[in-house]
PDB file of C-alpha atoms in Angstrom:
ATOM      1  CA  UNK A  62     -34.442  15.035 -33.385  1.00 48.00           C
ATOM      2  CA  UNK A  63     -33.058  15.957 -36.834  1.00 50.00           C
ATOM      3  CA  UNK A  64     -36.093  14.413 -38.560  1.00 46.00           C
ATOM      4  CA  UNK A  65     -38.365  17.121 -37.159  1.00 46.00           C
ATOM      5  CA  UNK A  66     -36.697  19.963 -39.020  1.00 44.00           C
ATOM      6  CA  UNK A  67     -37.794  20.859 -42.510  1.00 43.00           C
ATOM      7  CA  UNK A  68     -35.543  22.393 -45.068  1.00 40.00           C
ATOM      8  CA  UNK A  69     -36.835  25.148 -47.336  1.00 39.00           C
ATOM      9  CA  UNK A  70     -37.343  24.340 -50.987  1.00 35.00           C
ATOM     10  CA  UNK A  71     -34.701  26.342 -52.819  1.00 35.00           C
ATOM     11  CA  UNK A  72     -32.915  26.064 -56.143  1.00 32.00           C
ATOM     12  CA  UNK A  73     -29.238  26.286 -55.395  1.00 33.00           C
ATOM     13  CA  UNK A  74     -26.896  25.744 -58.318  1.00 35.00           C
ATOM     14  CA  UNK A  75     -25.766  28.767 -60.247  1.00 36.00           C
ATOM     15  CA  UNK A  76     -27.551  27.557 -63.368  1.00 33.00           C
ATOM     16  CA  UNK A  77     -30.955  27.676 -61.632  1.00 31.00           C
ATOM     17  CA  UNK A  78     -33.356  30.548 -60.905  1.00 32.00           C
ATOM     18  CA  UNK A  79     -35.263  30.919 -57.647  1.00 33.00           C
ATOM     19  CA  UNK A  80     -38.624  31.223 -59.413  1.00 35.00           C
ATOM     20  CA  UNK A  81     -40.530  28.081 -60.350  1.00 38.00           C
ATOM     21  CA  UNK A  82     -40.967  29.316 -63.923  1.00 39.00           C
ATOM     22  CA  UNK A  83     -37.275  29.992 -64.375  1.00 39.00           C
ATOM     23  CA  UNK A  84     -36.445  26.737 -62.624  1.00 40.00           C
ATOM     24  CA  UNK A  85     -38.505  24.843 -65.190  1.00 42.00           C
ATOM     25  CA  UNK A  86     -36.791  26.730 -67.998  1.00 41.00           C
ATOM     26  CA  UNK A  87     -33.375  26.087 -66.444  1.00 39.00           C
ATOM     27  CA  UNK A  88     -34.139  22.398 -66.130  1.00 38.00           C
ATOM     28  CA  UNK A  89     -35.151  22.294 -69.789  1.00 41.00           C
ATOM     29  CA  UNK A  90     -32.005  24.178 -70.815  1.00 40.00           C
ATOM     30  CA  UNK A  91     -29.880  21.899 -68.633  1.00 34.00           C
ATOM     31  CA  UNK A  92     -31.281  18.790 -70.301  1.00 37.00           C
ATOM     32  CA  UNK A  93     -30.708  20.243 -73.747  1.00 36.00           C
ATOM     33  CA  UNK A  94     -27.063  20.895 -72.909  1.00 31.00           C
ATOM     34  CA  UNK A  95     -26.377  17.285 -71.978  1.00 30.00           C
ATOM     35  CA  UNK A  96     -24.964  16.490 -75.397  1.00 30.00           C
ATOM     36  CA  UNK A  97     -22.671  13.790 -76.603  1.00 32.00           C
ATOM     37  CA  UNK A  98     -19.453  15.739 -76.187  1.00 32.00           C
ATOM     38  CA  UNK A  99     -16.692  13.328 -75.278  1.00 31.00           C
ATOM     39  CA  UNK A 100     -13.905  12.774 -77.770  1.00 32.00           C
ATOM     40  CA  UNK A 101     -11.417   9.968 -78.399  1.00 30.00           C
ATOM     41  CA  UNK A 102     -13.607   7.069 -77.371  1.00 32.00           C
ATOM     42  CA  UNK A 103     -15.451   8.816 -74.538  1.00 38.00           C
ATOM     43  CA  UNK A 104     -19.173   9.537 -74.363  1.00 42.00           C
ATOM     44  CA  UNK A 105     -21.889  11.056 -72.158  1.00 46.00           C
ATOM     45  CA  UNK A 106     -24.432   9.034 -70.171  1.00 48.00           C
ATOM     46  CA  UNK A 107     -27.853  10.512 -69.491  1.00 49.00           C
ATOM     47  CA  UNK A 108     -31.248   9.371 -68.220  1.00 60.00           C
ATOM     48  CA  UNK A 109     -31.899   6.717 -65.628  1.00 82.00           C
ATOM     49  CA  UNK A 110     -29.680   3.724 -66.248  1.00 87.00           C
ATOM     50  CA  UNK A 111     -30.543   0.036 -66.178  1.00 95.00           C
ATOM     51  CA  UNK A 112     -28.607  -1.684 -63.413  1.00 98.00           C
ATOM     52  CA  UNK A 113     -28.074  -4.791 -65.555  1.00 97.00           C
ATOM     53  CA  UNK A 114     -26.400  -2.704 -68.244  1.00 96.00           C
ATOM     54  CA  UNK A 115     -24.240  -0.493 -66.065  1.00 96.00           C
ATOM     55  CA  UNK A 116     -23.312  -2.441 -62.929  1.00 98.00           C
ATOM     56  CA  UNK A 117     -21.765  -5.758 -61.921  1.00 98.00           C
ATOM     57  CA  UNK A 118     -22.493  -7.483 -58.640  1.00 98.00           C
ATOM     58  CA  UNK A 119     -19.009  -8.112 -57.281  1.00 98.00           C
ATOM     59  CA  UNK A 120     -19.497 -10.064 -54.079  1.00 98.00           C
ATOM     60  CA  UNK A 121     -22.050 -11.448 -51.656  1.00 98.00           C
ATOM     61  CA  UNK A 122     -22.876 -14.921 -53.023  1.00 97.00           C
ATOM     62  CA  UNK A 123     -26.433 -14.062 -54.031  1.00 97.00           C
ATOM     63  CA  UNK A 124     -27.072 -11.440 -51.350  1.00 98.00           C
ATOM     64  CA  UNK A 125     -27.106  -8.692 -53.983  1.00 98.00           C
ATOM     65  CA  UNK A 126     -29.919  -8.774 -56.524  1.00 98.00           C
ATOM     66  CA  UNK A 127     -30.977  -6.787 -59.571  1.00 98.00           C
ATOM     67  CA  UNK A 128     -34.774  -6.785 -59.799  1.00 98.00           C
ATOM     68  CA  UNK A 129     -37.696  -5.338 -61.781  1.00 97.00           C
ATOM     69  CA  UNK A 130     -35.988  -5.686 -65.165  1.00 97.00           C
ATOM     70  CA  UNK A 131     -32.980  -3.726 -63.984  1.00 97.00           C
ATOM     71  CA  UNK A 132     -34.822  -0.872 -62.286  1.00 97.00           C
ATOM     72  CA  UNK A 133     -34.030  -1.879 -58.694  1.00 98.00           C
ATOM     73  CA  UNK A 134     -30.920  -3.210 -56.953  1.00 98.00           C
ATOM     74  CA  UNK A 135     -30.788  -4.520 -53.387  1.00 98.00           C
ATOM     75  CA  UNK A 136     -27.852  -5.351 -51.141  1.00 98.00           C
ATOM     76  CA  UNK A 137     -28.237  -7.609 -48.112  1.00 98.00           C
ATOM     77  CA  UNK A 138     -26.114  -8.416 -45.063  1.00 98.00           C
ATOM     78  CA  UNK A 139     -26.324 -11.380 -42.723  1.00 98.00           C
ATOM     79  CA  UNK A 140     -23.894 -12.836 -40.223  1.00 97.00           C
ATOM     80  CA  UNK A 141     -22.065 -14.788 -42.920  1.00 98.00           C
ATOM     81  CA  UNK A 142     -21.492 -11.980 -45.419  1.00 98.00           C
ATOM     82  CA  UNK A 143     -22.436  -8.624 -46.826  1.00 98.00           C
ATOM     83  CA  UNK A 144     -22.614  -7.759 -50.529  1.00 98.00           C
ATOM     84  CA  UNK A 145     -21.569  -5.169 -53.072  1.00 98.00           C
ATOM     85  CA  UNK A 146     -21.545  -3.948 -56.657  1.00 98.00           C
ATOM     86  CA  UNK A 147     -19.525  -1.687 -58.939  1.00 98.00           C
ATOM     87  CA  UNK A 148     -20.034   0.160 -62.188  1.00 97.00           C
ATOM     88  CA  UNK A 149     -18.892  -1.331 -65.466  1.00 96.00           C
ATOM     89  CA  UNK A 150     -17.693   2.119 -66.533  1.00 94.00           C
ATOM     90  CA  UNK A 151     -14.892   4.279 -65.192  1.00 94.00           C
ATOM     91  CA  UNK A 152     -15.641   7.990 -64.887  1.00 94.00           C
ATOM     92  CA  UNK A 153     -13.370  11.031 -65.044  1.00 93.00           C
ATOM     93  CA  UNK A 154     -15.568  13.887 -63.792  1.00 94.00           C
ATOM     94  CA  UNK A 155     -19.341  13.922 -63.813  1.00 94.00           C
ATOM     95  CA  UNK A 156     -22.622  14.671 -62.095  1.00 95.00           C
ATOM     96  CA  UNK A 157     -23.798  11.391 -60.565  1.00 96.00           C
ATOM     97  CA  UNK A 158     -27.103  10.637 -58.815  1.00 97.00           C
ATOM     98  CA  UNK A 159     -28.273   7.534 -56.994  1.00 98.00           C
ATOM     99  CA  UNK A 160     -31.445   7.036 -54.968  1.00 98.00           C
ATOM    100  CA  UNK A 161     -31.000   4.920 -51.823  1.00 98.00           C
ATOM    101  CA  UNK A 162     -33.337   3.614 -49.165  1.00 98.00           C
ATOM    102  CA  UNK A 163     -31.288   2.574 -46.154  1.00 98.00           C
ATOM    103  CA  UNK A 164     -31.554  -0.377 -43.779  1.00 97.00           C
ATOM    104  CA  UNK A 165     -34.604   0.214 -41.544  1.00 96.00           C
ATOM    105  CA  UNK A 166     -35.078  -0.515 -37.856  1.00 95.00           C
ATOM    106  CA  UNK A 167     -32.125  -1.449 -35.699  1.00 95.00           C
ATOM    107  CA  UNK A 168     -29.255  -1.029 -38.149  1.00 96.00           C
ATOM    108  CA  UNK A 169     -26.551  -0.580 -35.491  1.00 95.00           C
ATOM    109  CA  UNK A 170     -23.188  -1.914 -36.616  1.00 96.00           C
ATOM    110  CA  UNK A 171     -23.995  -1.823 -40.331  1.00 97.00           C
ATOM    111  CA  UNK A 172     -22.474   0.476 -42.931  1.00 97.00           C
ATOM    112  CA  UNK A 173     -23.927   1.204 -46.351  1.00 98.00           C
ATOM    113  CA  UNK A 174     -21.121   2.651 -48.468  1.00 98.00           C
ATOM    114  CA  UNK A 175     -21.652   4.435 -51.783  1.00 98.00           C
ATOM    115  CA  UNK A 176     -18.541   5.937 -53.339  1.00 98.00           C
ATOM    116  CA  UNK A 177     -16.275   6.606 -56.297  1.00 98.00           C
ATOM    117  CA  UNK A 178     -12.820   5.011 -56.229  1.00 98.00           C
ATOM    118  CA  UNK A 179      -9.847   4.504 -58.514  1.00 97.00           C
ATOM    119  CA  UNK A 180      -7.612   1.420 -58.283  1.00 96.00           C
ATOM    120  CA  UNK A 181      -4.040   1.226 -57.025  1.00 96.00           C
ATOM    121  CA  UNK A 182      -2.065   2.208 -53.932  1.00 96.00           C
ATOM    122  CA  UNK A 183      -2.314   5.962 -54.560  1.00 97.00           C
ATOM    123  CA  UNK A 184      -6.027   5.928 -55.267  1.00 98.00           C
ATOM    124  CA  UNK A 185      -8.575   8.740 -55.339  1.00 98.00           C
ATOM    125  CA  UNK A 186     -11.948   8.311 -53.641  1.00 98.00           C
ATOM    126  CA  UNK A 187     -15.151  10.273 -52.941  1.00 98.00           C
ATOM    127  CA  UNK A 188     -17.264   8.765 -50.165  1.00 98.00           C
ATOM    128  CA  UNK A 189     -20.796   8.635 -48.883  1.00 98.00           C
ATOM    129  CA  UNK A 190     -21.034   6.193 -45.951  1.00 98.00           C
ATOM    130  CA  UNK A 191     -24.187   5.683 -43.912  1.00 98.00           C
ATOM    131  CA  UNK A 192     -23.533   4.506 -40.360  1.00 97.00           C
ATOM    132  CA  UNK A 193     -26.414   2.525 -38.898  1.00 95.00           C
ATOM    133  CA  UNK A 194     -27.878   3.120 -35.465  1.00 93.00           C
ATOM    134  CA  UNK A 195     -30.425   1.855 -32.958  1.00 92.00           C
ATOM    135  CA  UNK A 196     -34.093   2.135 -33.866  1.00 89.00           C
ATOM    136  CA  UNK A 197     -35.303   5.703 -33.452  1.00 85.00           C
ATOM    137  CA  UNK A 198     -31.814   7.228 -33.531  1.00 92.00           C
ATOM    138  CA  UNK A 199     -30.647   9.133 -36.611  1.00 94.00           C
ATOM    139  CA  UNK A 200     -28.289   7.681 -39.177  1.00 96.00           C
ATOM    140  CA  UNK A 201     -24.890   9.351 -39.455  1.00 97.00           C
ATOM    141  CA  UNK A 202     -23.878  10.362 -42.979  1.00 98.00           C
ATOM    142  CA  UNK A 203     -20.089  10.136 -43.188  1.00 98.00           C
ATOM    143  CA  UNK A 204     -18.250  11.834 -46.088  1.00 98.00           C
ATOM    144  CA  UNK A 205     -14.596  11.757 -47.065  1.00 98.00           C
ATOM    145  CA  UNK A 206     -12.295  12.665 -49.956  1.00 98.00           C
ATOM    146  CA  UNK A 207      -9.098  10.740 -50.722  1.00 98.00           C
ATOM    147  CA  UNK A 208      -6.385  12.011 -53.042  1.00 97.00           C
ATOM    148  CA  UNK A 209      -3.331   9.935 -53.939  1.00 95.00           C
ATOM    149  CA  UNK A 210      -4.186   7.420 -51.236  1.00 96.00           C
ATOM    150  CA  UNK A 211      -4.601   9.982 -48.454  1.00 95.00           C
ATOM    151  CA  UNK A 212      -7.938  10.716 -46.799  1.00 96.00           C
ATOM    152  CA  UNK A 213      -8.499  12.037 -43.267  1.00 95.00           C
ATOM    153  CA  UNK A 214     -10.966  14.625 -44.574  1.00 98.00           C
ATOM    154  CA  UNK A 215     -14.082  13.442 -42.799  1.00 98.00           C
ATOM    155  CA  UNK A 216     -17.245  15.462 -42.355  1.00 98.00           C
ATOM    156  CA  UNK A 217     -20.295  13.862 -40.719  1.00 98.00           C
ATOM    157  CA  UNK A 218     -23.936  14.885 -40.725  1.00 98.00           C
ATOM    158  CA  UNK A 219     -27.350  13.960 -39.440  1.00 97.00           C
ATOM    159  CA  UNK A 220     -30.124  14.080 -42.018  1.00 97.00           C
ATOM    160  CA  UNK A 221     -33.320  16.116 -41.806  1.00 96.00           C
ATOM    161  CA  UNK A 222     -35.498  13.110 -42.696  1.00 96.00           C
ATOM    162  CA  UNK A 223     -35.712   9.383 -42.025  1.00 96.00           C
ATOM    163  CA  UNK A 224     -33.539   7.830 -44.790  1.00 97.00           C
ATOM    164  CA  UNK A 225     -35.081   4.398 -44.214  1.00 97.00           C
ATOM    165  CA  UNK A 226     -38.707   5.389 -44.913  1.00 97.00           C
ATOM    166  CA  UNK A 227     -38.307   6.159 -48.604  1.00 98.00           C
ATOM    167  CA  UNK A 228     -35.771   6.674 -51.371  1.00 98.00           C
ATOM    168  CA  UNK A 229     -33.660   9.841 -51.364  1.00 98.00           C
ATOM    169  CA  UNK A 230     -31.180  11.131 -53.921  1.00 98.00           C
ATOM    170  CA  UNK A 231     -27.478  11.289 -53.041  1.00 98.00           C
ATOM    171  CA  UNK A 232     -25.385  13.163 -55.591  1.00 98.00           C
ATOM    172  CA  UNK A 233     -21.735  13.788 -56.353  1.00 98.00           C
ATOM    173  CA  UNK A 234     -20.807  16.660 -58.649  1.00 97.00           C
ATOM    174  CA  UNK A 235     -17.139  16.253 -59.573  1.00 97.00           C
ATOM    175  CA  UNK A 236     -15.447  18.653 -61.943  1.00 96.00           C
ATOM    176  CA  UNK A 237     -11.889  20.046 -62.178  1.00 95.00           C
ATOM    177  CA  UNK A 238     -12.674  22.893 -59.757  1.00 96.00           C
ATOM    178  CA  UNK A 239     -14.665  21.217 -56.968  1.00 97.00           C
ATOM    179  CA  UNK A 240     -16.547  18.269 -55.527  1.00 98.00           C
ATOM    180  CA  UNK A 241     -20.059  18.944 -54.215  1.00 98.00           C
ATOM    181  CA  UNK A 242     -21.940  16.396 -52.115  1.00 98.00           C
ATOM    182  CA  UNK A 243     -25.723  16.853 -52.212  1.00 98.00           C
ATOM    183  CA  UNK A 244     -28.784  15.207 -50.682  1.00 98.00           C
ATOM    184  CA  UNK A 245     -32.109  15.627 -52.494  1.00 97.00           C
ATOM    185  CA  UNK A 246     -30.608  18.580 -54.337  1.00 96.00           C
ATOM    186  CA  UNK A 247     -29.353  20.242 -51.150  1.00 97.00           C
ATOM    187  CA  UNK A 248     -25.574  20.806 -50.957  1.00 98.00           C
ATOM    188  CA  UNK A 249     -24.049  19.498 -47.744  1.00 98.00           C
ATOM    189  CA  UNK A 250     -20.345  19.700 -48.522  1.00 98.00           C
ATOM    190  CA  UNK A 251     -17.982  21.329 -51.007  1.00 98.00           C
ATOM    191  CA  UNK A 252     -14.347  20.283 -51.470  1.00 98.00           C
ATOM    192  CA  UNK A 253     -12.580  22.797 -53.680  1.00 97.00           C
ATOM    193  CA  UNK A 254      -9.490  22.348 -55.811  1.00 97.00           C
ATOM    194  CA  UNK A 255      -6.670  23.809 -53.687  1.00 97.00           C
ATOM    195  CA  UNK A 256      -3.725  22.707 -55.802  1.00 97.00           C
ATOM    196  CA  UNK A 257      -2.516  26.323 -55.762  1.00 96.00           C
ATOM    197  CA  UNK A 258      -1.527  25.818 -52.100  1.00 96.00           C
ATOM    198  CA  UNK A 259      -0.144  22.325 -52.558  1.00 96.00           C
ATOM    199  CA  UNK A 260      -3.235  20.213 -51.820  1.00 96.00           C
ATOM    200  CA  UNK A 261      -3.716  17.341 -54.294  1.00 97.00           C
ATOM    201  CA  UNK A 262      -7.081  17.188 -56.045  1.00 98.00           C
ATOM    202  CA  UNK A 263      -8.605  14.125 -57.726  1.00 97.00           C
ATOM    203  CA  UNK A 264      -8.511  14.962 -61.412  1.00 94.00           C
ATOM    204  CA  UNK A 265      -6.226  12.482 -63.168  1.00 92.00           C
ATOM    205  CA  UNK A 266      -7.532   9.069 -62.129  1.00 94.00           C
ATOM    206  CA  UNK A 267     -10.783   7.640 -63.434  1.00 94.00           C
ATOM    207  CA  UNK A 268     -13.035   6.094 -60.785  1.00 96.00           C
ATOM    208  CA  UNK A 269     -15.706   3.423 -60.732  1.00 97.00           C
ATOM    209  CA  UNK A 270     -18.879   3.700 -58.672  1.00 98.00           C
ATOM    210  CA  UNK A 271     -18.915   1.187 -55.823  1.00 98.00           C
ATOM    211  CA  UNK A 272     -21.430   0.315 -53.150  1.00 98.00           C
ATOM    212  CA  UNK A 273     -21.469  -2.234 -50.353  1.00 98.00           C
ATOM    213  CA  UNK A 274     -23.405  -3.217 -47.259  1.00 98.00           C
ATOM    214  CA  UNK A 275     -21.178  -4.684 -44.573  1.00 97.00           C
ATOM    215  CA  UNK A 276     -20.695  -5.265 -40.866  1.00 97.00           C
ATOM    216  CA  UNK A 277     -18.551  -2.671 -39.090  1.00 94.00           C
ATOM    217  CA  UNK A 278     -19.708  -3.058 -35.502  1.00 94.00           C
ATOM    218  CA  UNK A 279     -16.133  -2.602 -34.275  1.00 94.00           C
ATOM    219  CA  UNK A 280     -16.461   1.141 -34.993  1.00 91.00           C
ATOM    220  CA  UNK A 281     -19.628   2.186 -36.853  1.00 90.00           C
ATOM    221  CA  UNK A 282     -22.091   2.823 -34.001  1.00 90.00           C
ATOM    222  CA  UNK A 283     -20.930   4.873 -31.036  1.00 87.00           C
ATOM    223  CA  UNK A 284     -17.338   3.920 -31.710  1.00 90.00           C
ATOM    224  CA  UNK A 285     -18.113   0.210 -31.597  1.00 90.00           C
ATOM    225  CA  UNK A 286     -20.014   0.248 -28.303  1.00 91.00           C
ATOM    226  CA  UNK A 287     -23.241  -0.926 -29.974  1.00 91.00           C
ATOM    227  CA  UNK A 288     -22.911  -4.249 -31.772  1.00 95.00           C
ATOM    228  CA  UNK A 289     -24.912  -5.681 -34.654  1.00 96.00           C
ATOM    229  CA  UNK A 290     -28.066  -7.488 -33.559  1.00 96.00           C
ATOM    230  CA  UNK A 291     -28.009 -10.474 -35.885  1.00 97.00           C
ATOM    231  CA  UNK A 292     -31.543 -11.433 -34.898  1.00 96.00           C
ATOM    232  CA  UNK A 293     -32.605  -8.519 -37.117  1.00 95.00           C
ATOM    233  CA  UNK A 294     -30.816  -9.943 -40.190  1.00 97.00           C
ATOM    234  CA  UNK A 295     -30.937  -9.953 -43.095  1.00 98.00           C
ATOM    235  CA  UNK A 296     -30.355  -6.213 -43.369  1.00 98.00           C
ATOM    236  CA  UNK A 297     -31.264  -4.748 -46.764  1.00 98.00           C
ATOM    237  CA  UNK A 298     -30.536  -1.464 -48.570  1.00 98.00           C
ATOM    238  CA  UNK A 299     -32.196  -0.589 -51.892  1.00 98.00           C
ATOM    239  CA  UNK A 300     -31.081   1.425 -54.929  1.00 98.00           C
ATOM    240  CA  UNK A 301     -32.885   2.910 -57.908  1.00 98.00           C
ATOM    241  CA  UNK A 302     -32.797   5.767 -60.458  1.00 98.00           C
ATOM    242  CA  UNK A 303     -29.060   5.882 -61.086  1.00 97.00           C
ATOM    243  CA  UNK A 304     -28.046   8.670 -63.461  1.00 96.00           C
ATOM    244  CA  UNK A 305     -24.615   9.785 -64.604  1.00 92.00           C
ATOM    245  CA  UNK A 306     -23.997  12.833 -66.767  1.00 91.00           C
ATOM    246  CA  UNK A 307     -20.351  11.982 -66.877  1.00 91.00           C
ATOM    247  CA  UNK A 308     -17.139  11.482 -68.808  1.00 91.00           C
ATOM    248  CA  UNK A 309     -16.634   7.760 -69.338  1.00 89.00           C
ATOM    249  CA  UNK A 310     -13.102   6.533 -69.812  1.00 85.00           C
ATOM    250  CA  UNK A 311     -12.704   4.344 -72.888  1.00 80.00           C
ATOM    251  CA  UNK A 312      -9.487   2.848 -74.226  1.00 75.00           C
ATOM    252  CA  UNK A 313      -7.507   4.876 -71.728  1.00 70.00           C
ATOM    253  CA  UNK A 314      -8.704   8.271 -72.914  1.00 66.00           C
ATOM    254  CA  UNK A 315     -11.425  10.717 -71.992  1.00 65.00           C
ATOM    255  CA  UNK A 316     -11.911  14.291 -73.107  1.00 53.00           C
ATOM    256  CA  UNK A 317     -14.799  16.452 -71.922  1.00 69.00           C
ATOM    257  CA  UNK A 318     -16.143  19.614 -73.436  1.00 59.00           C
ATOM    258  CA  UNK A 319     -15.777  22.589 -71.127  1.00 59.00           C
ATOM    259  CA  UNK A 320     -19.131  23.747 -72.528  1.00 62.00           C
ATOM    260  CA  UNK A 321     -20.965  21.056 -70.554  1.00 72.00           C
ATOM    261  CA  UNK A 322     -23.111  22.611 -67.834  1.00 84.00           C
ATOM    262  CA  UNK A 323     -21.760  20.617 -64.903  1.00 90.00           C
ATOM    263  CA  UNK A 324     -18.125  20.837 -66.020  1.00 91.00           C
ATOM    264  CA  UNK A 325     -17.792  24.359 -64.600  1.00 90.00           C
ATOM    265  CA  UNK A 326     -20.798  24.319 -62.267  1.00 93.00           C
ATOM    266  CA  UNK A 327     -20.476  26.002 -58.873  1.00 95.00           C
ATOM    267  CA  UNK A 328     -22.623  27.140 -55.999  1.00 96.00           C
ATOM    268  CA  UNK A 329     -24.173  30.575 -56.269  1.00 93.00           C
ATOM    269  CA  UNK A 330     -24.822  32.838 -53.260  1.00 95.00           C
ATOM    270  CA  UNK A 331     -28.183  31.221 -52.499  1.00 93.00           C
ATOM    271  CA  UNK A 332     -26.703  27.744 -52.604  1.00 95.00           C
ATOM    272  CA  UNK A 333     -23.783  28.819 -50.436  1.00 95.00           C
ATOM    273  CA  UNK A 334     -26.262  30.104 -47.840  1.00 95.00           C
ATOM    274  CA  UNK A 335     -28.098  26.796 -47.999  1.00 94.00           C
ATOM    275  CA  UNK A 336     -24.856  24.868 -47.596  1.00 97.00           C
ATOM    276  CA  UNK A 337     -24.046  26.923 -44.494  1.00 97.00           C
ATOM    277  CA  UNK A 338     -27.541  26.306 -43.144  1.00 95.00           C
ATOM    278  CA  UNK A 339     -27.090  22.548 -43.454  1.00 97.00           C
ATOM    279  CA  UNK A 340     -23.628  22.650 -41.915  1.00 97.00           C
ATOM    280  CA  UNK A 341     -24.782  24.848 -39.032  1.00 97.00           C
ATOM    281  CA  UNK A 342     -27.767  22.630 -38.237  1.00 98.00           C
ATOM    282  CA  UNK A 343     -26.739  19.105 -39.176  1.00 98.00           C
ATOM    283  CA  UNK A 344     -22.948  18.795 -39.246  1.00 98.00           C
ATOM    284  CA  UNK A 345     -21.708  16.787 -36.250  1.00 97.00           C
ATOM    285  CA  UNK A 346     -18.014  16.443 -37.157  1.00 97.00           C
ATOM    286  CA  UNK A 347     -15.642  18.502 -39.295  1.00 98.00           C
ATOM    287  CA  UNK A 348     -11.966  17.600 -39.619  1.00 98.00           C
ATOM    288  CA  UNK A 349     -11.220  21.251 -40.326  1.00 97.00           C
ATOM    289  CA  UNK A 350     -12.119  22.195 -36.752  1.00 96.00           C
ATOM    290  CA  UNK A 351     -10.419  19.254 -35.017  1.00 97.00           C
ATOM    291  CA  UNK A 352      -7.259  20.886 -33.702  1.00 95.00           C
ATOM    292  CA  UNK A 353      -6.627  18.001 -31.284  1.00 96.00           C
ATOM    293  CA  UNK A 354      -6.368  15.629 -34.225  1.00 96.00           C
ATOM    294  CA  UNK A 355      -3.960  17.940 -36.054  1.00 96.00           C
ATOM    295  CA  UNK A 356      -1.720  19.398 -33.313  1.00 95.00           C
ATOM    296  CA  UNK A 357       0.810  20.585 -35.882  1.00 94.00           C
ATOM    297  CA  UNK A 358      -1.842  22.653 -37.606  1.00 95.00           C
ATOM    298  CA  UNK A 359      -5.033  22.041 -39.570  1.00 96.00           C
ATOM    299  CA  UNK A 360      -4.751  20.787 -43.177  1.00 96.00           C
ATOM    300  CA  UNK A 361      -3.906  23.560 -45.625  1.00 96.00           C
ATOM    301  CA  UNK A 362      -7.291  23.523 -47.357  1.00 96.00           C
ATOM    302  CA  UNK A 363      -9.017  24.258 -44.038  1.00 95.00           C
ATOM    303  CA  UNK A 364      -7.350  27.646 -43.864  1.00 87.00           C
ATOM    304  CA  UNK A 365      -8.252  28.678 -47.401  1.00 76.00           C
ATOM    305  CA  UNK A 366     -11.116  31.150 -47.573  1.00 54.00           C
TER     306      UNK A 366
END
């Protein structure tokens, strides 16, 4: 089972040292660099945010709740409806963290989605989706990147822990050069800017943070073979410790300083090794190896070294 494996504790971004002393210094330096640097009506968000101040519950007729003076948010699903929320702000690049504790027990048929998305018919989107499963089976973490309304870039993973037992941090680093998906500080996926070979990259459309808990038993668990057991409802997912070091769009304009740490952040050699370790041990689907799905040839970014 994936839960039985442990992952080594490593610092992986290029701004971090492998020693604990240097890591502490790097963390201190990182925090000091998170300055107010956005121009023309933009600004930088730091520290854990209050859900009341930064999010709106968008649907669910009372099934979504903000609790503990804004420190906790819960989404619930029953047979009548799921629920969801979105950020008040729109972001154009950033380093975004959210801690989630997923639906426990028999969660088959449910999907907890946490993603960035722009509006319109040619939208951009960066997805975490958690596909529920029968009790004792691992969740599937589904990731995808949409550009100009086109996705089909799925990678799926098991996790190396039980995501229902406690909160874990799911992060999106999005800058003009790359998108890095991370779990508890461990990189699991990198989507690089490949515009040089004609692949669109999400860099012009601001996106809101969205999350929802909904019924998808037509496809979510074993391709729809396992249906939602409504006797287990209501299903509940919990959220806390949201943080966005990000460019916030205001009055249609956002300008970020290239001196910000995350704006040019990339994986160093240690982090690249860790990414490969995760993908070798926990990846269960990669669109870039699915030649049957793409008989005319794999997408161009899959062939870029």
